[in-house]
Short mmCIF file of C-alpha atoms in Angstrom, two decimals:
data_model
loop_
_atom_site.label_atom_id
_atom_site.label_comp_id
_atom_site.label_asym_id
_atom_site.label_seq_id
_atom_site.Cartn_x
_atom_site.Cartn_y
_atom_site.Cartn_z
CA UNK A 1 -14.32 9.96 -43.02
CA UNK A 2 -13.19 9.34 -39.85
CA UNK A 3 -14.19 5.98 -38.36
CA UNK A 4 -11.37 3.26 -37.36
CA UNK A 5 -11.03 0.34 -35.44
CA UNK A 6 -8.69 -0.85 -32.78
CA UNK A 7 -8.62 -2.68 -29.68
CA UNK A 8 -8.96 -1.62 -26.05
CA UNK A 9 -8.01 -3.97 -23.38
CA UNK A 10 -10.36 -5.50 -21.09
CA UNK A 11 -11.42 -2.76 -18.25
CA UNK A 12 -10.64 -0.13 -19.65
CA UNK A 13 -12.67 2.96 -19.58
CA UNK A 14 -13.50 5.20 -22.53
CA UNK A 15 -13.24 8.59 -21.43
CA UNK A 16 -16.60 10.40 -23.21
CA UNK A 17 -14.68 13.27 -25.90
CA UNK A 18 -15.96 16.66 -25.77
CA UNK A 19 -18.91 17.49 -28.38
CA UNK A 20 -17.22 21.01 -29.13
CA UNK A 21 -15.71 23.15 -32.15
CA UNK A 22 -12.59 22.81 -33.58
CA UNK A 23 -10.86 25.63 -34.52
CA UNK A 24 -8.74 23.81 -37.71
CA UNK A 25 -6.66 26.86 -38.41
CA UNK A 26 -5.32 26.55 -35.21
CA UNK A 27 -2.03 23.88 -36.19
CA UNK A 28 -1.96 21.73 -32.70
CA UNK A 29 -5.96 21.41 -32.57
CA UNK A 30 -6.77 17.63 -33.37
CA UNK A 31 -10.85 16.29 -33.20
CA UNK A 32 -10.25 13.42 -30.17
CA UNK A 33 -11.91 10.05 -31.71
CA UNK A 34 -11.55 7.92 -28.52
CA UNK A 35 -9.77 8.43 -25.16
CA UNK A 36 -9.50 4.82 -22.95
CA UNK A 37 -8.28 4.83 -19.26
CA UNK A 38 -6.04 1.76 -17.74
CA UNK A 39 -8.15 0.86 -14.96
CA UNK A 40 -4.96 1.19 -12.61
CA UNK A 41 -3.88 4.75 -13.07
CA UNK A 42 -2.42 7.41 -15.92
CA UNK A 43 -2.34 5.09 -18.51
CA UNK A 44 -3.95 6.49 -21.38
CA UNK A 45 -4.41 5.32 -25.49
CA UNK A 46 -5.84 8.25 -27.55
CA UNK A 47 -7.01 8.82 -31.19
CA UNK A 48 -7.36 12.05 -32.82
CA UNK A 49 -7.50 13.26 -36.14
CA UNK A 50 -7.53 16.58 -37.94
CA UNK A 51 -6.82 17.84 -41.79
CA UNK A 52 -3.42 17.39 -43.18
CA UNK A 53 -1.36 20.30 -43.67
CA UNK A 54 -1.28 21.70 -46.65
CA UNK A 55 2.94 21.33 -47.19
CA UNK A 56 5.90 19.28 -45.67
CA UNK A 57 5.98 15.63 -44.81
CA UNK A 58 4.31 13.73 -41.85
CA UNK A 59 7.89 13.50 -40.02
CA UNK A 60 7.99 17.34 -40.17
CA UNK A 61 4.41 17.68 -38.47
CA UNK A 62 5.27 14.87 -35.90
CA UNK A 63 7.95 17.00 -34.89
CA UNK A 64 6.07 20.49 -34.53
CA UNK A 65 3.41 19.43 -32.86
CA UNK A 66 5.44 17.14 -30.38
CA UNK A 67 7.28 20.93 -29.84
CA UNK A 68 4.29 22.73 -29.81
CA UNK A 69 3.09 19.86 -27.00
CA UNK A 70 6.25 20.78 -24.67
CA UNK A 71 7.57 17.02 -25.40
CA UNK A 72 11.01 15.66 -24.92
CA UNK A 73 11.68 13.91 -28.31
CA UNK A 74 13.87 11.06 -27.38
CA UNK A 75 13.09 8.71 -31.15
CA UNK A 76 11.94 9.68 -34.27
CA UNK A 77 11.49 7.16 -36.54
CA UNK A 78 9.47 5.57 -39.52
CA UNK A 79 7.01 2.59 -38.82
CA UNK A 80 3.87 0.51 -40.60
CA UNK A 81 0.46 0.42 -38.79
CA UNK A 82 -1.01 -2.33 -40.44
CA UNK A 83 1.14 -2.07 -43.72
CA UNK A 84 0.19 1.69 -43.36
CA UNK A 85 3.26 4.09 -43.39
CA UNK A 86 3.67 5.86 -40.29
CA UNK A 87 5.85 7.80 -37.78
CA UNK A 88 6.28 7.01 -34.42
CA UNK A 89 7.47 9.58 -31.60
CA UNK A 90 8.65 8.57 -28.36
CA UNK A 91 8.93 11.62 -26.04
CA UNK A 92 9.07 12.28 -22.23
CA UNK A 93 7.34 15.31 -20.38
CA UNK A 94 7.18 16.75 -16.73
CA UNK A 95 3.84 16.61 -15.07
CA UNK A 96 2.21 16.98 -11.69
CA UNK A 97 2.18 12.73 -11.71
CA UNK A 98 6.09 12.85 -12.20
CA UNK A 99 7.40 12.07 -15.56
CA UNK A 100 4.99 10.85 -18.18
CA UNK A 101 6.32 8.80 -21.42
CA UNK A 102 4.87 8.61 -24.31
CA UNK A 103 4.50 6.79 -27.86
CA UNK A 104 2.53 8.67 -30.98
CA UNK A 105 1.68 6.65 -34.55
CA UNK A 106 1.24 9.50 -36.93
CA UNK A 107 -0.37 8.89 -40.24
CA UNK A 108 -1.62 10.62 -43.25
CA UNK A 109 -4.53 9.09 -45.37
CA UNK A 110 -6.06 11.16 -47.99
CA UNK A 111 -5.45 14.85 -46.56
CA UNK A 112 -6.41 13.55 -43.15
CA UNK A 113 -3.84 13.39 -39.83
CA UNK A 114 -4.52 10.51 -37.86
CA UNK A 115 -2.43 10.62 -34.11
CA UNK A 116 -2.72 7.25 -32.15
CA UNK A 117 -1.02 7.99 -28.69
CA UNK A 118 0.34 6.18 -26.02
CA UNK A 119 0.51 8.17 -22.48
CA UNK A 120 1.99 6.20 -19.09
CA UNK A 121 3.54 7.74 -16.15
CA UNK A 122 7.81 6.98 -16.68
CA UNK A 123 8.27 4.69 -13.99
CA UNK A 124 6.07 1.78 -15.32
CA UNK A 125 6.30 1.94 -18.81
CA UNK A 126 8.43 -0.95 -19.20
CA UNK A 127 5.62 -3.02 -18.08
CA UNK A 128 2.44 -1.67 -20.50
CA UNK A 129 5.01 -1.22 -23.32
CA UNK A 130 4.14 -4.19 -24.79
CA UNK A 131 0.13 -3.74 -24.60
CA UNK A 132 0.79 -0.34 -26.26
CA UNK A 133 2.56 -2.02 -29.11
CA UNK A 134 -0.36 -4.22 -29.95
CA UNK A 135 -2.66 -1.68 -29.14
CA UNK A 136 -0.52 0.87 -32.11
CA UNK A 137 -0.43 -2.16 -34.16
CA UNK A 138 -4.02 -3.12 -34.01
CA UNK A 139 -5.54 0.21 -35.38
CA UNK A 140 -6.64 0.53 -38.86
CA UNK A 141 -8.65 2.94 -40.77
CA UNK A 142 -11.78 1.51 -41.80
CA UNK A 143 -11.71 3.35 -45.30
CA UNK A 144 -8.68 4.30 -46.80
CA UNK A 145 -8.23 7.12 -49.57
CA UNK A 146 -4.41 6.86 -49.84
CA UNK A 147 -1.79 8.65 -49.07
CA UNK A 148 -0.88 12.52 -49.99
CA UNK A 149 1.81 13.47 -48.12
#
């Protein structure tokens, strides 16, 4: 129910995800699918996935949980994932590193929350933008159910 594809640049590492119990009725809990670590520092790409919520629209959950994350919402805006229909977040937050940026791709697909993330420290995010874009744009479910939400 829960397998995808994407890409991961060469060199990366996958970060091995915590075999562990999710507590679902917790709202901010997602299951992590795949972590991946730039080679050269903080720069991270993320999947995670957890049930849909049961009312409201995927913009409305985008925006709680970037809230409930301590985020700095800078962009809120509707996007495609390959022809999918998606929101993307772009957000700021303090951290020990400095100032960390970041881009999330949420999407619903039959009662299921998908959040594809983006994490780089501030000060070079002009230069992996781009490999984040295709990175976003290269994920796909590899069944999908359709959309609820």
């Amino acid at each position: 129910m829960l397998s995808c594809t994407c890409l991961v640049p060469d060199g990366w590492v996958k970060v091995p995800v915590p075999e562990e119990t999710y507590d679902f009725d917790n709202p901010t809990v997602f299951v992590p699918l795949l972590v991946c670590m730039a080679p050269y520092g903080a720069v991270l790409f993320t999947i995670a996935a957890r049930p849909a919520f049961d009312d409201g629209t995927v913009q409305d959950w985008a925006e709680y949980l970037a809230v409930q994350n301590n985020l700095q919402v800078e962009r809120v805006r509707e996007g495609r994932v390959n022809r999918m229909p998606c929101v993307l977040v772009d957000a700021t937050m303090p951290s020990d590193a400095g100032v960390m940026r970041s881009r999330s791709v949420f999407l619903e697909d039959g009662r299921r929350l998908f959040n594809i993330g983006t994490l780089a420290p501030d000060a070079i995010w002009p230069s992996v933008e781009a490999d984040f874009d295709r990175l976003l744009g290269a994920f796909a479910l590899d069944e999908v159910h359709g959309i609820t939400a």
